[in-house]
Short mmCIF file of C-alpha atoms in Angstrom, two decimals:
data_model
loop_
_atom_site.label_atom_id
_atom_site.label_comp_id
_atom_site.label_asym_id
_atom_site.label_seq_id
_atom_site.Cartn_x
_atom_site.Cartn_y
_atom_site.Cartn_z
CA UNK A 254 -4.54 -28.12 18.40
CA UNK A 255 -6.99 -28.10 15.44
CA UNK A 256 -9.64 -30.38 17.10
CA UNK A 257 -9.28 -29.22 20.70
CA UNK A 258 -12.31 -27.33 22.17
CA UNK A 259 -11.79 -23.98 23.90
CA UNK A 260 -13.16 -22.66 27.32
CA UNK A 261 -15.88 -20.06 26.54
CA UNK A 262 -13.90 -17.24 28.39
CA UNK A 263 -10.70 -18.22 26.47
CA UNK A 264 -12.71 -18.11 23.39
CA UNK A 265 -13.79 -14.69 23.78
CA UNK A 266 -10.38 -13.46 24.86
CA UNK A 267 -8.91 -15.17 21.70
CA UNK A 268 -11.27 -13.21 19.46
CA UNK A 269 -10.49 -9.95 21.24
CA UNK A 270 -6.65 -10.73 20.86
CA UNK A 271 -6.89 -11.78 17.29
CA UNK A 272 -8.96 -8.61 16.31
CA UNK A 273 -6.38 -6.47 18.08
CA UNK A 274 -3.41 -8.11 16.39
CA UNK A 275 -4.97 -7.96 12.91
CA UNK A 276 -6.05 -4.30 13.25
CA UNK A 277 -2.60 -3.45 14.46
CA UNK A 278 -0.70 -5.22 11.49
CA UNK A 279 -0.10 -3.39 8.19
CA UNK A 280 1.77 -0.60 9.76
CA UNK A 281 4.55 -0.54 7.10
CA UNK A 282 2.01 -0.31 4.46
CA UNK A 283 0.03 2.40 6.19
CA UNK A 284 3.24 4.63 6.30
CA UNK A 285 3.65 3.80 2.67
CA UNK A 286 0.20 4.87 1.96
CA UNK A 287 0.98 8.13 3.79
CA UNK A 288 4.16 8.70 1.75
CA UNK A 289 2.32 7.89 -1.50
CA UNK A 290 -0.44 10.29 -0.58
CA UNK A 291 1.89 13.13 -0.02
CA UNK A 292 3.49 12.26 -3.35
CA UNK A 293 0.36 12.24 -5.17
CA UNK A 294 -0.66 15.55 -3.56
CA UNK A 295 2.65 17.10 -4.46
CA UNK A 296 2.09 15.76 -8.04
CA UNK A 297 -1.57 17.20 -8.20
CA UNK A 298 -0.51 20.51 -6.90
CA UNK A 299 2.69 20.69 -9.30
CA UNK A 300 0.67 19.59 -12.22
CA UNK A 301 -2.14 22.01 -11.58
CA UNK A 302 0.26 24.80 -10.97
CA UNK A 303 1.94 24.18 -14.15
CA UNK A 304 -1.47 24.05 -16.08
CA UNK A 305 -2.75 27.21 -14.58
CA UNK A 306 0.30 29.22 -14.93
CA UNK A 307 0.91 31.79 -17.53
CA UNK A 308 4.74 31.85 -17.03
CA UNK A 309 5.45 28.39 -18.61
CA UNK A 310 7.99 28.19 -21.27
CA UNK A 311 6.12 26.92 -24.31
CA UNK A 312 9.20 24.90 -25.57
CA UNK A 313 9.43 22.92 -22.28
CA UNK A 314 6.86 20.27 -21.33
CA UNK A 315 7.57 19.81 -17.68
CA UNK A 316 4.08 18.44 -16.93
CA UNK A 317 4.52 15.63 -19.28
CA UNK A 318 7.57 14.54 -17.36
CA UNK A 319 5.67 14.02 -14.17
CA UNK A 320 3.44 11.28 -15.60
CA UNK A 321 5.96 8.58 -15.97
CA UNK A 322 6.95 9.16 -12.20
CA UNK A 323 3.39 8.33 -11.19
CA UNK A 324 3.31 5.28 -13.37
CA UNK A 325 6.64 4.04 -11.88
CA UNK A 326 5.41 4.66 -8.43
CA UNK A 327 2.05 2.92 -9.10
CA UNK A 328 3.84 -0.17 -10.62
CA UNK A 329 6.13 -0.52 -7.58
CA UNK A 330 3.56 0.21 -5.07
CA UNK A 331 1.37 -2.63 -6.51
CA UNK A 332 4.23 -5.07 -5.34
CA UNK A 333 4.44 -3.32 -2.01
CA UNK A 334 0.71 -3.90 -1.51
CA UNK A 335 1.08 -7.69 -2.22
CA UNK A 336 3.92 -7.56 0.57
CA UNK A 337 1.74 -5.93 2.98
CA UNK A 338 -0.03 -9.28 3.90
CA UNK A 339 -3.09 -7.61 5.06
CA UNK A 340 -5.52 -5.50 2.91
CA UNK A 341 -8.23 -3.30 4.37
CA UNK A 342 -11.17 -1.73 2.78
CA UNK A 343 -11.72 1.92 2.80
CA UNK A 344 -14.28 3.02 5.12
CA UNK A 345 -17.37 4.71 3.74
CA UNK A 346 -16.43 8.06 5.18
CA UNK A 347 -13.05 7.96 3.34
CA UNK A 348 -14.62 7.30 0.24
CA UNK A 349 -16.94 10.20 0.63
CA UNK A 350 -14.05 12.45 1.41
CA UNK A 351 -12.01 11.33 -1.53
CA UNK A 352 -14.92 11.77 -3.96
CA UNK A 353 -15.57 15.23 -2.71
CA UNK A 354 -11.93 16.25 -2.83
CA UNK A 355 -11.77 15.10 -6.27
CA UNK A 356 -14.88 17.21 -7.25
CA UNK A 357 -13.14 20.20 -5.70
CA UNK A 358 -9.99 19.76 -7.41
CA UNK A 359 -11.65 19.28 -10.75
CA UNK A 360 -13.87 22.31 -10.21
CA UNK A 361 -10.89 24.53 -9.25
CA UNK A 362 -9.07 23.59 -12.42
CA UNK A 363 -12.16 24.01 -14.52
CA UNK A 364 -12.67 27.57 -13.11
CA UNK A 365 -8.98 28.29 -13.82
CA UNK A 366 -9.31 27.14 -17.41
CA UNK A 367 -12.46 29.23 -18.04
CA UNK A 368 -11.23 32.33 -16.31
CA UNK A 369 -7.71 33.96 -16.27
CA UNK A 370 -5.08 31.45 -15.34
CA UNK A 371 -3.64 32.19 -12.04
CA UNK A 372 -1.00 30.19 -9.86
CA UNK A 373 -3.15 30.16 -6.88
CA UNK A 374 -5.77 27.91 -8.67
CA UNK A 375 -2.99 25.28 -8.92
CA UNK A 376 -1.72 25.85 -5.53
CA UNK A 377 -5.42 25.57 -4.07
CA UNK A 378 -6.09 22.40 -6.12
CA UNK A 379 -2.59 20.97 -4.87
CA UNK A 380 -3.55 21.91 -1.13
CA UNK A 381 -6.80 20.09 -1.42
CA UNK A 382 -5.33 17.13 -3.08
CA UNK A 383 -2.44 16.91 -0.49
CA UNK A 384 -4.84 17.30 2.55
CA UNK A 385 -6.92 14.43 1.26
CA UNK A 386 -4.33 12.18 -0.23
CA UNK A 387 -2.30 12.33 2.99
CA UNK A 388 -5.11 12.88 5.50
CA UNK A 389 -6.98 9.65 4.81
CA UNK A 390 -3.80 7.51 5.25
CA UNK A 391 -2.74 9.43 8.23
CA UNK A 392 -6.00 8.64 9.87
CA UNK A 393 -5.75 4.96 9.00
CA UNK A 394 -2.09 5.04 10.57
CA UNK A 395 -3.42 6.74 13.78
CA UNK A 396 -6.15 3.93 14.08
CA UNK A 397 -3.44 1.24 13.64
CA UNK A 398 -1.13 2.83 16.27
CA UNK A 399 -4.17 3.05 18.64
CA UNK A 400 -4.99 -0.60 18.10
CA UNK A 401 -1.22 -1.57 18.33
CA UNK A 402 -0.88 -0.47 22.01
CA UNK A 403 0.33 -3.27 24.02
CA UNK A 404 1.09 -5.36 21.07
CA UNK A 405 4.86 -6.01 20.23
CA UNK A 406 6.04 -4.25 17.21
CA UNK A 407 6.81 -6.42 14.30
CA UNK A 408 9.90 -5.53 12.15
CA UNK A 409 8.67 -3.13 9.42
CA UNK A 410 9.92 -4.05 6.01
CA UNK A 411 13.74 -4.25 6.90
CA UNK A 412 16.11 -3.23 4.08
CA UNK A 413 17.39 -6.50 2.98
CA UNK A 414 19.98 -6.97 0.02
CA UNK A 415 18.12 -6.79 -3.33
CA UNK A 416 17.88 -9.86 -5.72
CA UNK A 417 19.85 -9.25 -8.83
CA UNK A 418 16.73 -8.53 -11.00
CA UNK A 419 15.40 -6.11 -8.48
CA UNK A 420 18.91 -4.40 -8.06
CA UNK A 421 19.00 -3.92 -11.96
CA UNK A 422 15.38 -2.49 -11.91
CA UNK A 423 16.17 -0.27 -9.17
CA UNK A 424 19.32 1.16 -10.75
CA UNK A 425 17.32 1.43 -13.98
CA UNK A 426 14.50 3.31 -12.23
CA UNK A 427 17.24 5.69 -10.76
CA UNK A 428 18.61 6.11 -14.34
CA UNK A 429 14.96 6.77 -15.62
CA UNK A 430 14.35 9.57 -13.08
CA UNK A 431 17.63 11.24 -13.99
CA UNK A 432 16.70 11.02 -17.64
CA UNK A 433 13.24 12.72 -16.84
CA UNK A 434 15.28 15.47 -15.31
CA UNK A 435 17.64 15.80 -18.13
CA UNK A 436 14.54 15.79 -20.59
CA UNK A 437 13.69 19.18 -19.69
CA UNK A 438 16.42 20.65 -21.78
CA UNK A 439 14.33 21.31 -24.68
CA UNK A 440 11.12 20.25 -26.46
CA UNK A 441 12.92 17.69 -28.93
CA UNK A 442 14.87 16.14 -26.11
CA UNK A 443 11.84 16.06 -23.85
CA UNK A 444 9.96 14.15 -26.53
CA UNK A 445 12.66 11.69 -27.25
CA UNK A 446 13.32 10.91 -23.61
CA UNK A 447 9.65 10.80 -22.84
CA UNK A 448 9.33 8.11 -25.68
CA UNK A 449 12.13 6.10 -24.10
CA UNK A 450 10.64 6.50 -20.53
CA UNK A 451 7.19 5.25 -21.79
CA UNK A 452 8.85 2.30 -23.60
CA UNK A 453 10.87 1.35 -20.58
CA UNK A 454 7.79 1.46 -18.37
CA UNK A 455 5.77 -0.53 -20.99
CA UNK A 456 8.37 -3.36 -21.09
CA UNK A 457 8.67 -3.39 -17.24
CA UNK A 458 4.83 -3.45 -16.90
CA UNK A 459 4.51 -6.16 -19.55
CA UNK A 460 6.92 -8.42 -17.38
CA UNK A 461 4.38 -8.14 -14.41
CA UNK A 462 4.49 -11.96 -13.69
CA UNK A 463 8.10 -12.23 -13.80
CA UNK A 464 11.01 -11.55 -11.33
CA UNK A 465 11.81 -8.66 -13.80
CA UNK A 466 8.56 -6.60 -13.03
CA UNK A 467 8.64 -3.46 -11.24
CA UNK A 468 6.18 -4.97 -8.87
CA UNK A 469 8.82 -7.23 -7.63
CA UNK A 470 10.85 -4.28 -6.72
CA UNK A 471 7.74 -3.30 -4.53
CA UNK A 472 7.93 -6.85 -2.97
CA UNK A 473 11.50 -6.46 -1.98
CA UNK A 474 12.20 -2.74 -1.22
CA UNK A 475 12.77 -2.01 2.42
CA UNK A 476 12.94 1.41 4.14
CA UNK A 477 16.13 2.53 2.81
CA UNK A 478 15.00 2.06 -0.80
CA UNK A 479 11.68 3.77 -0.30
CA UNK A 480 13.59 6.71 1.32
CA UNK A 481 15.86 6.72 -1.54
CA UNK A 482 13.11 6.80 -4.04
CA UNK A 483 11.28 9.48 -2.12
CA UNK A 484 14.35 11.71 -2.13
CA UNK A 485 15.01 11.17 -5.88
CA UNK A 486 11.23 12.02 -6.61
CA UNK A 487 11.43 15.05 -4.40
CA UNK A 488 14.32 16.45 -6.24
CA UNK A 489 12.69 15.75 -9.53
CA UNK A 490 9.58 17.50 -8.63
CA UNK A 491 11.59 20.50 -7.40
CA UNK A 492 13.53 20.64 -10.52
CA UNK A 493 10.28 20.35 -12.74
CA UNK A 494 8.90 23.42 -10.69
CA UNK A 495 12.11 25.29 -11.11
CA UNK A 496 12.07 24.73 -14.86
CA UNK A 497 8.38 25.74 -15.14
CA UNK A 498 9.06 29.04 -13.84
CA UNK A 499 12.73 29.76 -14.61
CA UNK A 500 12.83 28.09 -18.13
CA UNK A 501 14.90 25.13 -19.51
CA UNK A 502 18.44 24.76 -17.95
CA UNK A 503 21.70 24.70 -19.85
CA UNK A 504 22.85 21.06 -20.82
CA UNK A 505 25.68 20.82 -18.09
CA UNK A 506 23.41 22.12 -15.37
CA UNK A 507 20.74 19.75 -16.54
CA UNK A 508 23.10 16.85 -16.52
CA UNK A 509 24.31 17.69 -12.91
CA UNK A 510 20.76 17.95 -11.83
CA UNK A 511 19.98 14.50 -13.43
CA UNK A 512 22.78 13.00 -11.57
CA UNK A 513 21.70 14.57 -8.27
CA UNK A 514 18.12 13.19 -8.83
CA UNK A 515 19.21 9.57 -9.72
CA UNK A 516 21.70 9.45 -6.86
CA UNK A 517 19.69 8.77 -3.87
CA UNK A 518 17.72 5.86 -5.39
CA UNK A 519 20.89 4.50 -6.92
CA UNK A 520 22.92 4.65 -3.66
CA UNK A 521 20.05 3.32 -1.71
CA UNK A 522 20.10 0.06 -4.01
CA UNK A 523 23.88 -0.70 -3.65
CA UNK A 524 24.73 -3.57 -1.42
CA UNK A 525 26.01 -2.60 2.03
CA UNK A 526 29.19 -4.16 3.42
CA UNK A 527 28.44 -6.46 6.37
CA UNK A 528 29.70 -4.69 9.58
CA UNK B 280 -32.98 -25.58 23.52
CA UNK B 281 -32.96 -21.91 24.29
CA UNK B 282 -29.70 -22.00 26.02
CA UNK B 283 -27.26 -19.77 24.17
CA UNK B 284 -24.84 -22.82 24.06
CA UNK B 285 -26.91 -24.25 21.24
CA UNK B 286 -26.25 -20.82 19.18
CA UNK B 287 -22.56 -21.73 19.22
CA UNK B 288 -21.09 -22.52 15.86
CA UNK B 289 -19.59 -25.85 15.68
CA UNK B 290 -17.12 -24.74 12.92
CA UNK B 291 -15.74 -22.06 15.28
CA UNK B 292 -15.19 -24.27 18.34
CA UNK B 293 -11.45 -24.88 17.64
CA UNK B 294 -8.75 -22.28 18.40
CA UNK B 295 -7.25 -22.01 14.98
CA UNK B 296 -10.67 -21.54 13.10
CA UNK B 297 -11.96 -19.12 15.69
CA UNK B 298 -8.55 -17.20 15.52
CA UNK B 299 -8.71 -17.18 11.73
CA UNK B 300 -12.07 -15.80 11.45
CA UNK B 301 -11.40 -13.18 14.11
CA UNK B 302 -8.25 -12.05 12.31
CA UNK B 303 -10.14 -11.84 8.98
CA UNK B 304 -12.88 -10.00 10.59
CA UNK B 305 -10.68 -6.86 10.62
CA UNK B 306 -9.37 -7.22 7.26
CA UNK B 307 -10.52 -7.30 3.45
CA UNK B 308 -8.10 -10.13 2.95
CA UNK B 309 -4.90 -11.52 4.25
CA UNK B 310 -2.18 -13.70 2.86
CA UNK B 311 -1.28 -17.03 4.34
CA UNK B 312 2.13 -16.06 5.68
CA UNK B 313 0.57 -13.10 7.43
CA UNK B 314 -1.97 -15.20 9.03
CA UNK B 315 0.45 -17.83 9.97
CA UNK B 316 2.43 -15.13 11.82
CA UNK B 317 -0.73 -13.61 13.47
CA UNK B 318 -2.03 -16.95 14.57
CA UNK B 319 1.39 -18.33 15.53
CA UNK B 320 0.73 -21.61 13.99
CA UNK B 321 2.44 -24.03 11.54
CA UNK B 322 1.33 -24.36 8.01
CA UNK B 323 -0.45 -27.65 8.28
CA UNK B 324 -3.02 -26.74 10.97
CA UNK B 325 -3.59 -23.30 9.10
CA UNK B 326 -4.16 -25.06 5.88
CA UNK B 327 -6.61 -27.57 7.53
CA UNK B 328 -8.59 -24.80 9.00
CA UNK B 329 -8.61 -22.72 5.94
CA UNK B 330 -9.80 -25.77 3.88
CA UNK B 331 -12.49 -26.55 6.42
CA UNK B 332 -13.94 -22.92 6.53
CA UNK B 333 -13.68 -22.76 2.72
CA UNK B 334 -15.83 -25.91 2.28
CA UNK B 335 -18.56 -24.52 4.48
CA UNK B 336 -18.44 -21.03 2.83
CA UNK B 337 -17.06 -18.96 5.76
CA UNK B 338 -13.68 -17.98 3.72
CA UNK B 339 -12.92 -17.84 0.15
CA UNK B 340 -9.25 -18.41 -1.21
CA UNK B 341 -7.44 -16.79 -4.16
CA UNK B 342 -3.96 -17.61 -5.43
CA UNK B 343 -2.24 -14.76 -7.15
CA UNK B 344 1.18 -14.41 -8.77
CA UNK B 345 2.99 -11.11 -8.85
CA UNK B 346 6.64 -10.46 -9.60
CA UNK B 347 7.27 -14.13 -10.00
CA UNK B 348 6.11 -14.84 -6.58
CA UNK B 349 2.74 -16.91 -5.94
CA UNK B 350 0.77 -15.98 -2.73
CA UNK B 351 -2.36 -17.31 -1.22
CA UNK B 352 -5.01 -14.75 -0.08
CA UNK B 353 -7.84 -15.50 2.17
CA UNK B 354 -10.99 -13.42 2.89
CA UNK B 355 -13.87 -13.82 5.17
CA UNK B 356 -17.23 -14.15 3.34
CA UNK B 357 -20.50 -12.40 4.43
CA UNK B 358 -21.74 -15.60 5.82
CA UNK B 359 -18.37 -16.21 7.71
CA UNK B 360 -18.59 -12.61 9.33
CA UNK B 361 -22.24 -13.11 10.31
CA UNK B 362 -21.24 -16.65 11.81
CA UNK B 363 -18.52 -15.08 13.83
CA UNK B 364 -20.72 -12.38 15.16
CA UNK B 365 -23.42 -15.00 16.16
CA UNK B 366 -20.81 -17.18 17.75
CA UNK B 367 -19.21 -14.32 19.63
CA UNK B 368 -22.74 -13.13 20.79
CA UNK B 369 -23.55 -16.79 22.04
CA UNK B 370 -20.16 -16.83 23.81
CA UNK B 371 -21.06 -13.50 25.65
CA UNK B 372 -24.37 -14.63 26.59
CA UNK B 373 -22.86 -17.82 28.10
CA UNK B 374 -20.23 -15.86 30.13
CA UNK B 375 -22.60 -13.06 30.97
CA UNK B 376 -20.51 -10.65 28.70
CA UNK B 377 -17.25 -11.22 30.42
CA UNK B 378 -14.17 -11.74 28.30
CA UNK B 379 -11.60 -12.32 30.98
#
């Protein structure tokens, strides 16, 4: 096959078909980018709302609790990016939109710091962040769907059983998210748990080249695991918002919330019985 | 010598090499396994095609390890993209712009 010569019409058809197939692939990663964009937008909004709010309890540090989540997410997505198989460059128009949005978000936050803090500054920054972080991958997904017309749909990252290291890492990540929720009980507990979280993340990131890295989780996670992670992060963000405005929770409630936060990801990782 | 047939690129006259360059034209980079699926070919002809195109500077190859797994990534170079564009233009000139 390598040495055979093609008919000119066949050659043109081949080029058109391959361009189409190539453009249509990477659908799963485009969905993940959209999900990541929504999460990042929610993070920017929540972080900005906390920073610009005058109702935040001085003893609790909910904003600090969000950073490890973003670090965790970034490390896992790095592996998912490798799994994607095809990488695409950002279009010039996408880069312009992202730069402009970043300038707007920073400007909104700067104005809120210089003037009287008001929650709407945070909400505005979050709205811009959410719009752009999810808008850019959404347009890419639409382009892929348009290109995919007529092409058979390849299975998108099925939820296969996890390897032992990734199962352990996923359960650890679930515990870690629960610990972050629990860490909002008070300033000292927050600090202790934050240190533990950073150490755990550092260890996991240091093992990048091994089967015990968080990136390996990104290589193996299927739809079920990403959905579990998304649900856990969503619950955690909701909890952080609640603590920000209602104050720290009593220990029993915080423990229950922590279990609730960890549950979706932990359950998604557990092996399913073959039907 | 003015016939567009003379503008055809010898390196892109085989189905695998042409398909490979066309697939890479739409991507920043693609990994070996994905290319194998896209082109629907076995490892050996794909490896040969990549090696040939790499030797003449149309693609670059990078091996990366992450999470204990090694992967080979292939990307079209500027020369490769220009060669494909010129080859397709010559094919269109020969066929009168028809692709099927």
